[in-house]
mmCIF file of C-alpha atoms in Angstrom:
data_model
loop_
_atom_site.group_PDB
_atom_site.id
_atom_site.type_symbol
_atom_site.label_atom_id
_atom_site.label_comp_id
_atom_site.label_asym_id
_atom_site.label_seq_id
_atom_site.Cartn_x
_atom_site.Cartn_y
_atom_site.Cartn_z
ATOM 1 C CA MET A 1 6.714 11.119 -13.245
ATOM 2 C CA LEU A 2 10.487 11.698 -12.883
ATOM 3 C CA SER A 3 12.209 14.983 -13.581
ATOM 4 C CA ASN A 4 15.780 15.208 -14.808
ATOM 5 C CA PRO A 5 17.998 14.252 -11.841
ATOM 6 C CA LYS A 6 20.322 16.976 -10.574
ATOM 7 C CA HIS A 7 22.817 17.014 -7.720
ATOM 8 C CA GLY A 8 21.429 13.843 -6.127
ATOM 9 C CA TRP A 9 17.788 14.967 -6.204
ATOM 10 C CA VAL A 10 14.830 14.304 -8.485
ATOM 11 C CA ASN A 11 11.257 15.589 -8.484
ATOM 12 C CA ILE A 12 8.485 13.022 -8.478
ATOM 13 C CA ASN A 13 5.334 14.377 -10.151
ATOM 14 C CA ILE A 14 2.128 12.372 -10.312
ATOM 15 C CA GLY A 15 -1.159 14.209 -10.621
ATOM 16 C CA GLU A 16 -1.253 16.920 -7.949
ATOM 17 C CA PHE A 17 1.592 15.246 -6.025
ATOM 18 C CA ASN A 18 5.009 16.869 -6.385
ATOM 19 C CA ASP A 19 7.876 16.055 -4.043
ATOM 20 C CA VAL A 20 11.553 15.163 -4.098
ATOM 21 C CA ALA A 21 13.572 11.987 -3.716
ATOM 22 C CA SER A 22 17.255 11.824 -2.909
ATOM 23 C CA TYR A 23 20.189 9.736 -4.031
ATOM 24 C CA LEU A 24 19.831 7.581 -0.880
ATOM 25 C CA THR A 25 17.796 5.228 -3.049
ATOM 26 C CA ASP A 26 18.449 4.289 -6.648
ATOM 27 C CA VAL A 27 15.264 5.878 -7.983
ATOM 28 C CA ALA A 28 15.388 4.831 -11.653
ATOM 29 C CA ASN A 29 16.491 1.246 -11.021
ATOM 30 C CA ASP A 30 14.112 0.843 -8.065
ATOM 31 C CA CYS A 31 11.174 2.034 -10.189
ATOM 32 C CA LEU A 32 12.070 -0.163 -13.143
ATOM 33 C CA ASP A 33 12.604 -3.209 -10.897
ATOM 34 C CA ALA A 34 9.261 -2.664 -9.137
ATOM 35 C CA PHE A 35 7.303 -2.294 -12.385
ATOM 36 C CA ILE A 36 8.977 -5.319 -13.986
ATOM 37 C CA PHE A 37 8.437 -7.492 -10.905
ATOM 38 C CA ALA A 38 4.824 -6.373 -10.594
ATOM 39 C CA ARG A 39 4.000 -7.105 -14.227
ATOM 40 C CA GLU A 40 5.753 -10.474 -14.241
ATOM 41 C CA ASN A 41 4.099 -11.610 -10.996
ATOM 42 C CA GLY A 42 0.656 -9.992 -11.126
ATOM 43 C CA PHE A 43 1.199 -7.668 -8.159
ATOM 44 C CA PRO A 44 0.908 -3.897 -7.751
ATOM 45 C CA ALA A 45 4.192 -2.022 -8.149
ATOM 46 C CA VAL A 46 5.452 -0.518 -4.893
ATOM 47 C CA VAL A 47 8.371 1.913 -4.825
ATOM 48 C CA TYR A 48 9.995 3.461 -1.751
ATOM 49 C CA PHE A 49 11.476 6.988 -1.947
ATOM 50 C CA ASP A 50 13.712 8.625 0.653
ATOM 51 C CA ALA A 51 13.478 12.417 0.864
ATOM 52 C CA GLU A 52 16.034 12.760 3.674
ATOM 53 C CA GLY A 53 13.931 13.406 6.739
ATOM 54 C CA TYR A 54 10.757 11.741 5.525
ATOM 55 C CA ASP A 55 9.784 9.082 3.040
ATOM 56 C CA TYR A 56 6.924 7.931 0.867
ATOM 57 C CA HIS A 57 5.704 4.997 -1.188
ATOM 58 C CA ILE A 58 4.019 4.848 -4.559
ATOM 59 C CA ILE A 59 1.637 1.953 -5.082
ATOM 60 C CA VAL A 60 0.549 1.372 -8.682
ATOM 61 C CA SER A 61 -2.203 -1.142 -9.350
ATOM 62 C CA TYR A 62 -3.695 -2.035 -12.677
ATOM 63 C CA PHE A 63 -6.461 0.575 -12.470
ATOM 64 C CA GLU A 64 -5.339 3.251 -9.998
ATOM 65 C CA SER A 65 -2.354 4.550 -8.058
ATOM 66 C CA PHE A 66 -1.661 5.799 -4.555
ATOM 67 C CA ILE A 67 1.053 7.664 -2.705
ATOM 68 C CA ILE A 68 1.465 7.346 1.031
ATOM 69 C CA ILE A 69 3.769 10.001 2.445
ATOM 70 C CA GLN A 70 4.994 10.102 6.013
ATOM 71 C CA LYS A 71 6.178 13.641 6.613
ATOM 72 C CA ASP A 72 4.778 15.588 9.576
ATOM 73 C CA GLU A 73 1.721 13.361 9.393
ATOM 74 C CA THR A 74 0.682 10.527 7.133
ATOM 75 C CA LYS A 75 -1.119 11.649 3.988
ATOM 76 C CA THR A 76 -2.527 9.562 1.157
ATOM 77 C CA TYR A 77 -3.004 10.613 -2.467
ATOM 78 C CA HIS A 78 -5.194 8.758 -4.948
ATOM 79 C CA PHE A 79 -4.894 8.935 -8.740
ATOM 80 C CA ASP A 80 -6.917 7.460 -11.568
ATOM 81 C CA LEU A 81 -3.689 6.578 -13.354
ATOM 82 C CA ASP A 82 -3.217 2.948 -14.219
ATOM 83 C CA PHE A 83 -0.171 0.728 -14.306
ATOM 84 C CA TYR A 84 0.375 0.975 -18.040
ATOM 85 C CA ASP A 85 0.204 4.788 -18.162
ATOM 86 C CA LEU A 86 2.660 5.284 -15.303
ATOM 87 C CA ALA A 87 5.008 2.596 -16.622
ATOM 88 C CA LYS A 88 5.064 4.294 -20.032
ATOM 89 C CA GLU A 89 5.712 7.673 -18.411
ATOM 90 C CA LEU A 90 8.517 6.143 -16.321
ATOM 91 C CA ILE A 91 10.148 4.670 -19.426
ATOM 92 C CA ASP A 92 9.897 7.979 -21.307
ATOM 93 C CA ASP A 93 11.329 9.989 -18.400
ATOM 94 C CA ILE A 94 14.324 7.683 -17.920
ATOM 95 C CA GLU A 95 15.039 7.381 -21.651
ATOM 96 C CA LYS A 96 14.896 11.164 -22.049
ATOM 97 C CA ASN A 97 17.641 11.638 -19.409
ATOM 98 C CA ILE A 98 19.376 8.270 -19.484
ATOM 99 C CA ASP A 99 22.916 9.664 -19.263
ATOM 100 C CA ASP A 100 22.018 11.620 -16.119
ATOM 101 C CA TRP A 101 20.359 8.525 -14.631
ATOM 102 C CA ALA A 102 23.466 6.449 -15.412
ATOM 103 C CA ASP A 103 25.419 8.996 -13.356
ATOM 104 C CA TRP A 104 22.705 9.248 -10.650
ATOM 105 C CA GLN A 105 24.730 7.949 -7.703
ATOM 106 C CA CYS A 106 28.140 8.636 -9.192
ATOM 107 C CA TYR A 107 28.493 12.419 -8.911
ATOM 108 C CA ASN A 108 30.855 12.386 -11.859
ATOM 109 C CA GLN A 109 33.210 10.117 -9.910
ATOM 110 C CA TYR A 110 32.822 6.988 -12.035
ATOM 111 C CA ASP A 111 34.995 6.378 -15.026
ATOM 112 C CA GLU A 112 33.522 6.056 -18.498
ATOM 113 C CA ASP A 113 33.362 2.251 -18.320
ATOM 114 C CA GLU A 114 31.267 2.370 -15.145
ATOM 115 C CA LEU A 115 28.907 4.936 -16.657
ATOM 116 C CA LYS A 116 28.518 2.752 -19.764
ATOM 117 C CA ARG A 117 27.701 -0.264 -17.576
ATOM 118 C CA ASN A 118 25.135 1.762 -15.619
ATOM 119 C CA LYS A 119 23.544 3.001 -18.838
ATOM 120 C CA ARG A 120 23.479 -0.492 -20.346
ATOM 121 C CA LYS A 121 21.825 -1.835 -17.156
ATOM 122 C CA LEU A 122 19.104 0.830 -17.398
ATOM 123 C CA GLU A 123 18.602 0.157 -21.118
ATOM 124 C CA GLN A 124 18.223 -3.576 -20.428
ATOM 125 C CA LYS A 125 15.626 -2.951 -17.724
ATOM 126 C CA ILE A 126 13.728 -0.527 -19.963
ATOM 127 C CA ALA A 127 13.745 -3.127 -22.741
ATOM 128 C CA ARG A 128 12.460 -5.774 -20.307
ATOM 129 C CA LEU A 129 9.675 -3.506 -19.052
ATOM 130 C CA LYS A 130 8.671 -2.701 -22.628
ATOM 131 C CA GLN A 131 8.648 -6.409 -23.367
ATOM 132 C CA VAL A 132 6.373 -7.317 -20.434
ATOM 133 C CA LEU A 133 4.081 -4.404 -21.368
ATOM 134 C CA SER A 134 4.122 -5.309 -25.086
ATOM 135 C CA ILE A 135 5.474 -1.855 -26.004
ATOM 136 C CA LYS A 136 7.643 -1.628 -29.117
#
C-alpha cells in the first residue's frame, strides 16, 4: 500500500492504482488514525491524500475498497480488498520503514529526541490498530 517515503513523497499502490502523495499530509499517521477510528466505531476508513495539484481519497469498508481521485477529471477505482487485508498491509509497510516514517515531515531537521517521539507515536498507533484487529 505504502512505498518507502523519500524526499517528501510516497507511492500509494492498491491493486491497479498507483499514484503519489506528498508531505502536505501526514500519510502514515493519517492512515493509522483512520483505520483505528473506523474499527473502533464501525465505520469505513477514509483517508485523504494530497498530491500537490490534485487529491484523492481511499475508502475502505469491511468487504471492499474504493479510491476517488480528482485529477483532470474524477475517476473511481474499485477493489475487492477488505478492511483487514489493507490494514495489515498498512501496518507491514509502516513497520518496514518506520525510521523513514518517523522522519517523514522532518527532512532531517528534527533532533534525535523528536525522531524518537515520532517513532514511538507510530509504534503506539500500530500497536493500537493491531489490538483492535486482534493481530499479535
